[in-house]
GROMACS .gro file of C-alpha atoms in nm:
model
  261
    1MET     CA    1   8.641   8.640   7.979
    2THR     CA    2   8.687   8.966   8.202
    3SER     CA    3   8.935   8.977   8.478
    4ALA     CA    4   8.825   9.001   8.842
    5ARG     CA    5   8.753   9.354   8.929
    6ARG     CA    6   9.026   9.510   9.160
    7PRO     CA    7   8.877   9.607   9.517
    8ARG     CA    8   8.848   9.996   9.569
    9ILE     CA    9   9.069  10.103   9.858
   10LEU     CA   10   9.002  10.454  10.038
   11VAL     CA   11   9.296  10.608  10.223
   12SER     CA   12   9.303  10.888  10.460
   13ASN     CA   13   9.490  11.017  10.750
   14ASP     CA   14   9.527  11.314  11.010
   15ASP     CA   15   9.872  11.440  10.919
   16GLY     CA   16   9.728  11.567  10.579
   17TYR     CA   17   9.743  11.469  10.220
   18PHE     CA   18  10.100  11.546  10.163
   19SER     CA   19  10.248  11.328  10.460
   20GLU     CA   20  10.518  11.071  10.412
   21GLY     CA   21  10.325  10.817  10.613
   22LEU     CA   22  10.031  10.865  10.388
   23GLN     CA   23  10.233  10.784  10.094
   24ALA     CA   24  10.402  10.496  10.231
   25LEU     CA   25  10.047  10.343  10.308
   26VAL     CA   26   9.924  10.447   9.945
   27ASP     CA   27  10.238  10.253   9.807
   28ALA     CA   28  10.173   9.958  10.030
   29VAL     CA   29   9.819   9.887   9.931
   30SER     CA   30   9.817  10.030   9.564
   31PRO     CA   31   9.923   9.657   9.432
   32LEU     CA   32   9.595   9.535   9.626
   33GLY     CA   33   9.354   9.734   9.441
   34GLU     CA   34   9.237  10.077   9.308
   35VAL     CA   35   9.338  10.346   9.549
   36TRP     CA   36   9.163  10.661   9.621
   37VAL     CA   37   9.287  10.925   9.888
   38VAL     CA   38   9.079  11.169  10.067
   39ALA     CA   39   9.266  11.323  10.315
   40PRO     CA   40   9.294  11.649  10.508
   41ASP     CA   41   9.465  11.963  10.346
   42ARG     CA   42   9.668  12.038  10.658
   43GLU     CA   43   9.803  11.841  10.960
   44GLN     CA   44   9.506  11.767  11.213
   45SER     CA   45   9.657  11.534  11.486
   46ALA     CA   46   9.446  11.485  11.788
   47ALA     CA   47   9.131  11.619  11.592
   48SER     CA   48   8.933  11.326  11.747
   49HIS     CA   49   8.602  11.280  11.564
   50ALA     CA   50   8.529  11.636  11.521
   51ILE     CA   51   8.273  11.685  11.235
   52SER     CA   52   8.246  12.013  11.051
   53LEU     CA   53   7.850  12.085  11.057
   54HIS     CA   54   7.880  12.483  11.116
   55ARG     CA   55   8.072  12.571  10.792
   56PRO     CA   56   8.074  12.464  10.419
   57LEU     CA   57   8.355  12.204  10.321
   58ARG     CA   58   8.593  12.254  10.003
   59ILE     CA   59   8.751  11.951   9.824
   60LYS     CA   60   9.065  12.015   9.598
   61GLU     CA   61   9.157  11.751   9.357
   62ILE     CA   62   9.535  11.728   9.356
   63ARG     CA   63   9.576  11.461   9.102
   64GLU     CA   64   9.350  11.155   8.968
   65ARG     CA   65   9.219  10.978   9.262
   66TRP     CA   66   9.388  11.200   9.534
   67PHE     CA   67   9.180  11.479   9.696
   68ALA     CA   68   9.236  11.713   9.965
   69VAL     CA   69   8.977  11.840  10.224
   70ASP     CA   70   8.979  12.169  10.422
   71GLY     CA   71   8.827  11.987  10.708
   72THR     CA   72   8.879  11.710  10.977
   73PRO     CA   73   8.977  11.353  10.941
   74THR     CA   74   8.638  11.274  10.986
   75ASP     CA   75   8.517  11.521  10.737
   76SER     CA   76   8.741  11.363  10.466
   77ALA     CA   77   8.616  10.998  10.538
   78TYR     CA   78   8.252  11.113  10.545
   79LEU     CA   79   8.282  11.313  10.218
   80ALA     CA   80   8.475  11.033  10.033
   81ILE     CA   81   8.219  10.774  10.131
   82ASN     CA   82   7.901  10.974  10.110
   83HIS     CA   83   7.994  11.188   9.792
   84LEU     CA   84   8.311  11.103   9.610
   85LEU     CA   85   8.260  10.728   9.626
   86LYS     CA   86   7.900  10.716   9.675
   87ASP     CA   87   7.816  10.520   9.371
   88ASP     CA   88   8.083  10.269   9.412
   89ARG     CA   89   8.171  10.236   9.776
   90PRO     CA   90   8.518  10.103   9.891
   91GLN     CA   91   8.585   9.761   9.992
   92ILE     CA   92   8.793   9.880  10.294
   93MET     CA   93   8.925  10.200  10.435
   94VAL     CA   94   9.277  10.257  10.590
   95SER     CA   95   9.412  10.549  10.780
   96GLY     CA   96   9.747  10.641  10.836
   97ILE     CA   97  10.017  10.575  10.865
   98ASN     CA   98  10.030  10.807  11.162
   99HIS     CA   99  10.365  10.985  11.252
  100GLY     CA  100  10.349  10.848  11.620
  101ALA     CA  101  10.159  10.594  11.818
  102ASN     CA  102   9.779  10.567  11.881
  103LEU     CA  103   9.787  10.343  12.177
  104ALA     CA  104   9.561  10.283  12.473
  105ASP     CA  105   9.365  10.604  12.555
  106ASP     CA  106   9.498  10.758  12.252
  107VAL     CA  107   9.225  10.651  12.017
  108THR     CA  108   8.977  10.872  12.188
  109TYR     CA  109   9.195  11.165  12.077
  110SER     CA  110   9.338  11.025  11.740
  111GLY     CA  111   9.241  11.183  11.416
  112THR     CA  112   9.390  10.892  11.249
  113VAL     CA  113   9.161  10.625  11.439
  114ALA     CA  114   8.869  10.874  11.384
  115ALA     CA  115   8.878  10.870  11.016
  116ALA     CA  116   8.879  10.496  11.037
  117MET     CA  117   8.591  10.497  11.283
  118GLU     CA  118   8.385  10.727  11.059
  119ALA     CA  119   8.414  10.468  10.796
  120ALA     CA  120   8.330  10.206  11.010
  121LEU     CA  121   8.030  10.385  11.119
  122LEU     CA  122   7.936  10.432  10.768
  123GLY     CA  123   7.952  10.056  10.680
  124VAL     CA  124   8.305  10.036  10.537
  125PRO     CA  125   8.568   9.809  10.722
  126ALA     CA  126   8.843  10.000  10.834
  127ILE     CA  127   9.189   9.989  10.969
  128ALA     CA  128   9.427  10.260  11.142
  129PHE     CA  129   9.792  10.240  11.145
  130SER     CA  130  10.034  10.406  11.353
  131LEU     CA  131  10.421  10.402  11.381
  132ALA     CA  132  10.485  10.395  11.758
  133SER     CA  133  10.844  10.563  11.728
  134LYS     CA  134  10.997  10.901  11.721
  135PRO     CA  135  11.175  11.093  11.432
  136PRO     CA  136  11.347  11.014  11.205
  137PHE     CA  137  11.068  10.780  11.100
  138ASP     CA  138  11.105  10.471  10.893
  139PHE     CA  139  10.781  10.355  10.745
  140ALA     CA  140  10.902  10.071  10.574
  141PRO     CA  141  10.833   9.794  10.813
  142ALA     CA  142  10.504   9.951  10.895
  143ALA     CA  143  10.396   9.950  10.538
  144ARG     CA  144  10.501   9.624  10.500
  145PHE     CA  145  10.281   9.490  10.775
  146ALA     CA  146   9.991   9.717  10.626
  147ARG     CA  147  10.000   9.543  10.301
  148SER     CA  148   9.988   9.200  10.471
  149ILE     CA  149   9.674   9.250  10.683
  150VAL     CA  150   9.513   9.484  10.422
  151ALA     CA  151   9.560   9.172  10.164
  152ALA     CA  152   9.414   8.933  10.463
  153ALA     CA  153   9.118   9.142  10.519
  154LEU     CA  154   9.040   9.177  10.154
  155SER     CA  155   9.073   8.815  10.120
  156GLN     CA  156   8.743   8.702  10.300
  157PRO     CA  157   8.427   8.917  10.372
  158GLN     CA  158   8.443   9.155  10.681
  159PRO     CA  159   8.165   9.291  10.905
  160PRO     CA  160   8.077   9.637  10.796
  161ARG     CA  161   8.169   9.806  11.105
  162MET     CA  162   8.493   9.604  11.151
  163LEU     CA  163   8.737   9.858  11.313
  164LEU     CA  164   9.089   9.764  11.368
  165ASN     CA  165   9.371   9.984  11.550
  166VAL     CA  166   9.737   9.887  11.450
  167ASN     CA  167  10.049  10.026  11.604
  168ILE     CA  168  10.381   9.902  11.460
  169PRO     CA  169  10.725   9.956  11.675
  170GLY     CA  170  11.009  10.130  11.536
  171GLY     CA  171  11.239   9.915  11.367
  172GLU     CA  172  11.166   9.569  11.250
  173PRO     CA  173  10.884   9.432  11.445
  174ASN     CA  174  10.901   9.078  11.609
  175GLY     CA  175  10.598   8.941  11.491
  176TYR     CA  176  10.246   9.081  11.578
  177ALA     CA  177   9.979   9.013  11.872
  178ILE     CA  178   9.594   9.059  11.877
  179THR     CA  179   9.571   9.310  12.173
  180ARG     CA  180   9.331   9.460  12.390
  181MET     CA  181   9.363   9.852  12.476
  182GLY     CA  182   9.623   9.937  12.753
  183ARG     CA  183   9.655  10.232  12.981
  184HIS     CA  184   9.899  10.506  12.961
  185SER     CA  185   9.984  10.881  13.052
  186TYR     CA  186  10.187  11.160  12.947
  187GLY     CA  187  10.147  11.348  13.261
  188TYR     CA  188   9.902  11.637  13.324
  189SER     CA  189  10.120  11.921  13.327
  190VAL     CA  190   9.971  12.293  13.220
  191VAL     CA  191  10.229  12.546  13.120
  192GLU     CA  192  10.122  12.904  13.186
  193ASN     CA  193  10.265  13.224  13.031
  194VAL     CA  194  10.196  13.559  12.953
  195ASP     CA  195  10.175  13.696  12.599
  196PRO     CA  196  10.319  14.056  12.482
  197ARG     CA  197   9.986  14.214  12.574
  198GLY     CA  198   9.967  14.092  12.931
  199LYS     CA  199   9.710  13.792  12.880
  200LYS     CA  200   9.795  13.455  13.007
  201TYR     CA  201   9.781  13.162  12.781
  202TYR     CA  202   9.836  12.778  12.838
  203TRP     CA  203  10.001  12.482  12.680
  204ILE     CA  204   9.852  12.154  12.787
  205GLY     CA  205   9.967  11.774  12.718
  206GLY     CA  206  10.239  11.645  12.933
  207THR     CA  207  10.571  11.500  12.814
  208GLU     CA  208  10.642  11.227  13.100
  209TYR     CA  209  10.547  10.922  12.930
  210GLU     CA  210  10.451  10.583  13.126
  211HIS     CA  211  10.217  10.276  13.055
  212GLU     CA  212  10.042  10.043  13.300
  213ASP     CA  213  10.196   9.674  13.270
  214ILE     CA  214   9.875   9.496  13.153
  215PRO     CA  215   9.943   9.171  13.004
  216GLY     CA  216   9.791   9.153  12.652
  217SER     CA  217   9.758   9.497  12.603
  218ASP     CA  218   9.857   9.708  12.305
  219CYS     CA  219  10.114   9.913  12.514
  220ASN     CA  220  10.299   9.602  12.636
  221ALA     CA  221  10.310   9.448  12.299
  222VAL     CA  222  10.444   9.746  12.132
  223HIS     CA  223  10.690   9.884  12.414
  224LEU     CA  224  10.792   9.552  12.588
  225ASP     CA  225  10.776   9.272  12.328
  226LYS     CA  226  10.847   9.491  12.018
  227ARG     CA  227  10.553   9.350  11.844
  228VAL     CA  228  10.282   9.486  11.616
  229SER     CA  229   9.952   9.535  11.809
  230VAL     CA  230   9.627   9.463  11.623
  231THR     CA  231   9.357   9.590  11.848
  232PRO     CA  232   8.975   9.516  11.743
  233LEU     CA  233   8.738   9.808  11.833
  234HIS     CA  234   8.392   9.819  11.863
  235LEU     CA  235   8.149  10.113  11.852
  236GLU     CA  236   7.926   9.975  12.134
  237LEU     CA  237   8.007  10.188  12.451
  238THR     CA  238   7.739  10.076  12.670
  239ASP     CA  239   7.867   9.956  13.000
  240LEU     CA  240   7.661   9.633  13.062
  241ASN     CA  241   7.811   9.587  13.422
  242ARG     CA  242   7.737   9.928  13.517
  243MET     CA  243   7.371   9.897  13.399
  244ALA     CA  244   7.325   9.613  13.632
  245ASP     CA  245   7.498   9.796  13.934
  246MET     CA  246   7.271  10.090  13.855
  247ALA     CA  247   6.966   9.874  13.916
  248GLY     CA  248   7.008   9.900  14.261
  249TRP     CA  249   7.024  10.296  14.301
  250THR     CA  250   6.720  10.473  14.427
  251LEU     CA  251   6.624  10.799  14.303
  252GLU     CA  252   6.393  10.978  14.525
  253GLY     CA  253   6.075  11.093  14.305
  254PHE     CA  254   6.141  10.883  14.050
  255GLN     CA  255   6.031  10.541  13.932
  256ARG     CA  256   6.251  10.328  13.733
  257PHE     CA  257   6.130  10.114  13.438
  258GLU     CA  258   6.280   9.840  13.222
  259PRO     CA  259   6.389   9.962  12.882
  260SER     CA  260   6.113   9.896  12.632
  261ARG     CA  261   6.135   9.625  12.410
   0.00000   0.00000   0.00000
């Protein structure tokens, strides 16, 4: 009698195939299945969901089941699922562990979340992990939580487009909470300077962090309660309430129709 086949687990990130957070995630989930790593060949933080359509991509095999891609986190997930693992797709994809938080609006910029989002778009359940602390990073508590939630996800069928965004506070977390996206800001400063040739250049991205106190939000869970936040995301971005409001608009010269069935 043959033993049950181990689930295939895809691991990626946006910090690069060499990052400490990725290694911690690989070590955490390796007891749960056959792990494949396909990650960018360099740091790609804030790459968002960019995909490379106007140049060829190259894949370098680092060692067995471990590959570096000279593209974005999205490219890495796409190539892994549609090329390297196309004949035996992974049961789950995990991204991270990111070196820093991906809370609230960060999900729109995050390469860590984007890699998981691409997997979900391609029908592979996915979880993004981020360590919401500052250097020096201790990934051990985050890795333990990652192993636990991935084991739970693998223990039962998941919808193919499942996408979870997980943020773990620094230190030992005080449990976890299922949360909604919060709201925060890093400030909106623009630093202008002049290069040696007399041309202006700019640094964007603020350093004055604050978050809104929204009960049940990922920001509150991580920053106020010191708990892991687990935020289910979906790819349906339609604002249904706004659709109803816009029904009252009058556009001169145009007739409005109901969407065709």
